[in-house]
Each structure stands twice: as structure tokens, then as C-alpha cells.
C-alpha atoms as one frame of an Amber mdcrd trajectory, in Angstrom:
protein
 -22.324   9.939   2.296 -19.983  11.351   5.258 -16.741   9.868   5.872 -17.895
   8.222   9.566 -20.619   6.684   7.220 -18.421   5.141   4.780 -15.810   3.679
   6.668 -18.640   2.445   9.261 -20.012   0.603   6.282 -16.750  -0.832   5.169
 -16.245  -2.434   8.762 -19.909  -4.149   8.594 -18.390  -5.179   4.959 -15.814
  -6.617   6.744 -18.129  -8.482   9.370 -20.282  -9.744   6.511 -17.707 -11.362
   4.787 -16.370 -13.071   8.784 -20.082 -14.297   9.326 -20.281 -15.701   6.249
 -17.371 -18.112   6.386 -19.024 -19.592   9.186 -21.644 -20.716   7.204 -19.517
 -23.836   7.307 -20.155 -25.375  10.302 -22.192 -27.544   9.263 -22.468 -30.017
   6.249 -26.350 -28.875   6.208 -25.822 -25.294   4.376 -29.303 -24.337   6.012
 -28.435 -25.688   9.284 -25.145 -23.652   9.807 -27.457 -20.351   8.288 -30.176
 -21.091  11.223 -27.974 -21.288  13.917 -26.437 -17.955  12.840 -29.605 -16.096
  12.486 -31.240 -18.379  15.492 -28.651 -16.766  17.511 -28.466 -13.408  16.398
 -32.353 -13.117  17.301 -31.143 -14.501  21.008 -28.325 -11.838  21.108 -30.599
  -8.848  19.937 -33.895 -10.147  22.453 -32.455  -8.074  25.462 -32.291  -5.127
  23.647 -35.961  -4.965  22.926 -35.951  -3.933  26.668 -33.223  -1.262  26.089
 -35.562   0.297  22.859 -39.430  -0.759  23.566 -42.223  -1.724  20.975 -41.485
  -0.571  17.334 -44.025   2.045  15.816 -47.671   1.269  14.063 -45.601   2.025
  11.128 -42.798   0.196  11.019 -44.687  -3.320  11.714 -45.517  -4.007   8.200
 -42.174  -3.755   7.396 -40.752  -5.256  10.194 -43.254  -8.537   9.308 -42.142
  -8.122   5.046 -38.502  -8.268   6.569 -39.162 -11.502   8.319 -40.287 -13.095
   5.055 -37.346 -11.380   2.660 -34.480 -12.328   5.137 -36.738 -16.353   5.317
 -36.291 -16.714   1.472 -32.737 -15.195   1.440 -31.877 -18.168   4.010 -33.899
 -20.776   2.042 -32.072 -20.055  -1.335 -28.763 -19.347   0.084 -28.118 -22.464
   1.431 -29.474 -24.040  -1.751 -26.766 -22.429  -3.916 -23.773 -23.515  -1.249
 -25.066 -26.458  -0.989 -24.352 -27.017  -4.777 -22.007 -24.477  -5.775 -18.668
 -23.310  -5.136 -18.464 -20.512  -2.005 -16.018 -18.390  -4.514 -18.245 -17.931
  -6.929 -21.700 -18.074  -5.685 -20.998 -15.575  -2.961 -19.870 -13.024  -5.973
 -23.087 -13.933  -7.432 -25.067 -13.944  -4.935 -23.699 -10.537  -3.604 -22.800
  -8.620  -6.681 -26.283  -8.573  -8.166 -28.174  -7.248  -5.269 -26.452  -3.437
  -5.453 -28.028  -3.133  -9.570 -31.633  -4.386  -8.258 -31.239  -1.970  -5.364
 -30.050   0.716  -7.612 -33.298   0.047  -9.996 -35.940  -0.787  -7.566 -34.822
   2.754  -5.269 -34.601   4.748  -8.795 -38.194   3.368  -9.373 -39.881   3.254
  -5.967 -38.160   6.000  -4.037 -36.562   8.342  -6.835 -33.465   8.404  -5.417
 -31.470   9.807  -8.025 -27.366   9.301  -7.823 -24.132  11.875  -8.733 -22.582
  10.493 -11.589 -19.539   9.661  -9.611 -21.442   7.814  -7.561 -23.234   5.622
 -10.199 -19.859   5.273 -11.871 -18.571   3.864  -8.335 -21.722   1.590  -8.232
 -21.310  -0.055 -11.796 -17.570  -0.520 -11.297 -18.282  -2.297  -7.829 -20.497
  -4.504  -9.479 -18.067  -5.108 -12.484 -15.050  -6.234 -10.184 -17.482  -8.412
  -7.791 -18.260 -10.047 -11.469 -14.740 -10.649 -12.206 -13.917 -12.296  -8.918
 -17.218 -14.622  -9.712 -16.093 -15.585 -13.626 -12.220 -15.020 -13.372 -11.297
 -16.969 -16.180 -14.625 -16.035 -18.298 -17.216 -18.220 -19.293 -15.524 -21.341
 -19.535 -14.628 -21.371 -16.095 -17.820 -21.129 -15.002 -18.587 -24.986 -13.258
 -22.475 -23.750 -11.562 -24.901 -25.839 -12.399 -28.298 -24.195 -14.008 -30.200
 -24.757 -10.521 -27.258 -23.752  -8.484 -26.629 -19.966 -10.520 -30.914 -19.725
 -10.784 -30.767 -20.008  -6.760 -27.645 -17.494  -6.336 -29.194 -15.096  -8.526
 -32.246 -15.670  -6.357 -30.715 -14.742  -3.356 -29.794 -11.854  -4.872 -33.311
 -10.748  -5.690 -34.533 -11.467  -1.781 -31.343  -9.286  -0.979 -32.277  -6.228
  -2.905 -35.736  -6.641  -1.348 -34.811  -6.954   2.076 -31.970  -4.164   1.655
 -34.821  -2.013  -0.166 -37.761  -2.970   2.861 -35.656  -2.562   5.818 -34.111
   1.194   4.608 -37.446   2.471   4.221 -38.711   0.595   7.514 -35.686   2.355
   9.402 -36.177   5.154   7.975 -39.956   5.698   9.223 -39.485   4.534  12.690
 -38.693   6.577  15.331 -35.162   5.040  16.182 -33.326   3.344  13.835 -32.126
   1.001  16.602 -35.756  -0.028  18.006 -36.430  -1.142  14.051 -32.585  -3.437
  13.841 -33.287  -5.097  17.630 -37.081  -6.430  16.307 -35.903  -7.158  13.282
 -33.115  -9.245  14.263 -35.388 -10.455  17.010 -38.231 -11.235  15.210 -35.817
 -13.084  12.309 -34.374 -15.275  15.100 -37.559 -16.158  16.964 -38.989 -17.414
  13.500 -35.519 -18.974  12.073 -35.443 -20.981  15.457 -39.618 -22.174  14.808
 -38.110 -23.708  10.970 -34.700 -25.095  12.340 -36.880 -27.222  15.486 -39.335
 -27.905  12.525 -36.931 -29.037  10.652 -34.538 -30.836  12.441 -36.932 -31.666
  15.498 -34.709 -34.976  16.409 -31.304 -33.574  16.151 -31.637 -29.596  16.789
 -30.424 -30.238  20.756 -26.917 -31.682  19.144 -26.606 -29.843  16.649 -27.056
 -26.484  19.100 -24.418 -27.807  21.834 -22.309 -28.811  19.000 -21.857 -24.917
  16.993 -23.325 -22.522  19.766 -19.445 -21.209  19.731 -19.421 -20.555  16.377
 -23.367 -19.574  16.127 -22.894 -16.974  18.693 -20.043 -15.011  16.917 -21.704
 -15.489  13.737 -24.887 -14.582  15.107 -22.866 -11.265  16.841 -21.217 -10.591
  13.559 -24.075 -10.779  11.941 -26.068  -8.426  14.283 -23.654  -5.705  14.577
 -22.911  -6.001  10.237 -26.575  -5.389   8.884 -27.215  -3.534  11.980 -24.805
  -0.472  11.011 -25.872  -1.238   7.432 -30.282  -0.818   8.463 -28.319   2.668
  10.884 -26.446   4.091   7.365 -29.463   3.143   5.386 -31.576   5.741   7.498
 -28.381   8.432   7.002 -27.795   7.979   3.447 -29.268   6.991   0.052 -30.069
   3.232   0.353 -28.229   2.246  -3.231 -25.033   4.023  -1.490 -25.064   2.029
   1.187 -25.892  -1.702  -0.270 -23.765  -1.140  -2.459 -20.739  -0.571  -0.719
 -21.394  -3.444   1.522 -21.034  -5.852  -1.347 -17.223  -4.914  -0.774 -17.462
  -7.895   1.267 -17.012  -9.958  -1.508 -13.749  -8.013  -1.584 -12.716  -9.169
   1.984 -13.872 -12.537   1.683 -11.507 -13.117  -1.045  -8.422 -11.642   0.616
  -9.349 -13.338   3.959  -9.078 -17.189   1.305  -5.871 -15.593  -0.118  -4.134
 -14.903   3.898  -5.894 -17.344   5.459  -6.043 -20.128   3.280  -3.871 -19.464
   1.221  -5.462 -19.827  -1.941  -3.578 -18.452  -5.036  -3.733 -14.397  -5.789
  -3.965 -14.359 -10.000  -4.016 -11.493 -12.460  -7.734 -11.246 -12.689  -8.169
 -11.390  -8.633  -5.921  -8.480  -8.744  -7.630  -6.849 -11.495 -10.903  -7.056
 -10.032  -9.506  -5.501  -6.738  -8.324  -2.454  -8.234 -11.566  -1.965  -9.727
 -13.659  -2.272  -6.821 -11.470   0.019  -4.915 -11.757   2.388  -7.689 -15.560
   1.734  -7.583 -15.130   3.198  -3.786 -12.847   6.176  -4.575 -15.882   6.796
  -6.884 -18.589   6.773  -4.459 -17.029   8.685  -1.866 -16.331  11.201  -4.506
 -20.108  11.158  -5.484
């Protein structure tokens, strides 16, 4: 992975974690998801001029993308909805780089420097300790609630896995991220109006502010994750976006000033040793 690469990745890392904290807009988990993706599919419809129609070969992909990113909405916002943001974001997050890691050793053989895979497991270890930081006991998820994180999870890996390959086999990387976006937001919008059919006009003038820059955030985060995918192994790259987990929790620390214990400060030094260790790979 080159250095422009990494610290491009880091930034989306960075967006992630933004976008995600605007999840809260709305007491309806799924509702405040929508409008992000609803308008992240408005923001990325001009550009479909910019890039024209997606290849014959990417459209499978593009349509399997479309039902990954669905589910990872659907069970996301079943797990906030329940469970506490710091910990089923961890969860939800730090699982997805070992599936990845699996599912790309089995289906595309990409094989991994040992650095790297040392970088990969201690990423995953430290987004673990920020999930559990006081072990077991202080685990307060539900069954239901940790089932649907670790769901998530799963439709992460898979979308992570589908849209590297579908990058990778169109002709421009950016004609695959504007139609998927696109395509994700046209169909979103069709299950929030379904959905909330009586109340969807409020609810739109009400968070269009904050479903914009989400839906921005958003764009421009996966969208230089899908562009690194097709520039370097796929494992390398999900991985080191879960460092957004990393962010997220020093954006509560500064911004909300929640408190900054032993184990949050162990499981920062790990993850950043987790990146020292995939660069070096």
C-alpha cells in the first residue's frame, strides 16, 4: 500500500466515523440511516452524467451492492436502536476486517506480508478493547442487540468484499462509486417513502441539513475506500478503515467529553501499532 493510499484511507476513516454520529438525528435509528444514504444517492446522481453507464460487467455487482449495503442499513439501525453507540459501533466495525481477511484469502487468494497480518489482528484486537473495556462483565448488549451488530458486520465484509472486486473490473473506478451510491440512494429513498409514507415530507425538511453532510461524508468516505480497494489488496484497505472506530472514540472524548481510561488508552496504542504494522507490510 503507498503512502498517498494510506493516509487517503485514514481521512475516509475519519469521515466514517463524522457520518456516523449523525446517525442521531433521529429517534428512528433507520430513519436518520435513510436520510443519509437517501441523500448521498441525490449528491452522487449528477455525476452519472460526468462518468456514463457502468460496464456489462460491473452490473451484477453493482445490483449485489444494492442488496449488501440494504441489509447493512436494516441491521444497523436494529443494533442502535437497542444498544449502546460505544460499543456496538466497535462491534459492528471491528469484525468486518477478519471476515474480509477470510473471505479474500478464500475467494481471491490474496495472500498478506506478515507485518501486515500482524497489523490486521492487532487492529482488530484494540477495536475489541474499546467494545469490552472492562471485560465481560461490562458487557450490557442484549442477545438480539450483539446477534444484529455482529450481523452488520457480516453484510459489511460482503459489501467491502463485492464492491472491491466490482471496482476493480470496471473500467473507472469512479463510474462504479457514482452508480453505486446512486443506485443505493434511489432504492433507500423507495423503503424510507414505503415506510414512512405519512411523515417522510417532515421528516426530510426537518434533517436535510444534517442528511446532506452525512450523505456528502458518506459519499466521499466509501468512495476513496471502493478508489483504494481497486489500488490495493482489499483486506488492506477495510481494514484500516475500521480505524474509525479509533476517531469516533476520540471525537466522544473532545467533543463530549466523555472520560479517557486506561483501557481506552491501551486500545489506542494498539491500533496505532496495528497501523505502523500495515504500512510496514
Amino acid at each position: 500500500m503507498t503512502t498517498s493510499v494510506f493516509l487517503t484511507v485514514l481521512g475516509a476513516a475519519l469521515l466514517h466515523a463524522s457520518w456516523n454520529a449523525l446517525v442521531k438525528i433521529s429517534v428512528d435509528r433507520f430513519l436518520g440511516i435513510s436520510i443519509i444514504v437517501f441523500f448521498a444517492g441525490i449528491i452522487a446522481t449528477p455525476g452519472l452524467l460526468w462518468v456514463g453507464l457502468p460496464t456489462s460487467a460491473s452490473l451484477p455487482w453493482l445490483v449485489l451492492s444494492a442488496v449488501l449495503h440494504t441489509g447493512y442499513c436494516l441491521f444497523l439501525s436494529r443494533s442502535y436502536t437497542t444498544g449502546d453507540l460505544s460499543q456496538v459501533y466497535p462491534i459492528a466495525r471491528g469484525c468486518a476486517p477478519l471476515i474480509t481477511a477470510l473471505l479474500s484469502w478464500l475467494i481471491l487468494q490474496e495472500r498478506l506480508p506478515s507485518f501486515a497480518i500482524l497489523g490486521v489482528g492487532l487492529i482488530i484486537v484494540g477495536i475489541m478493547l474499546i467494545a469490552f473495556p472492562k471485560g465481560k462483565k461490562s458487557i450490557r448488549l442484549d442477545q438480539k442487540t450483539f446477534l444484529a451488530a455482529v450481523i452488520t458486520s457480516v453484510f459489511t465484509a460482503c459489501y467491502t468484499l463485492s464492491d472491491g472486486v466490482g471496482s476493480r473490473i470496471s473500467e473507472n473506478a469512479l463510474t462504479y462509486i457514482f452508480w453505486m451510491f446512486a443506485i443505493n440512494g434511489w432504492l433507500m429513498g423507495v423503503i424510507m417513502y414505503s415506510k414512512y409514507r405519512n411523515t417522510i415530507g417532515k421528516s426530510i425538511r426537518q434533517y436535510w441539513k444534517q442528511g446532506v453532510l452525512g450523505g456528502l461524508m458518506q459519499l466521499l468516505s466509501y468512495g476513496i475506500v471502493i478508489w483504494a480497494m481497486s489500488h490495493a489488496p482489499i483486506v488492506l484497505v477495510a481494514t484500516l478503515r475500521e480505524t474509525s472506530v479509533l476517531f469516533a472514540m476520540l471525537l466522544s472524548v473532545v467533543i463530549l467529553r466523555e472520560p479517557f481510561n486506561k483501557m481506552r488508552l491501551l486500545a489506542c496504542v494498539v491500533i496505532v501499532a496495528g497501523i505502523i504494522g500495515m504500512k510496514l507490510g
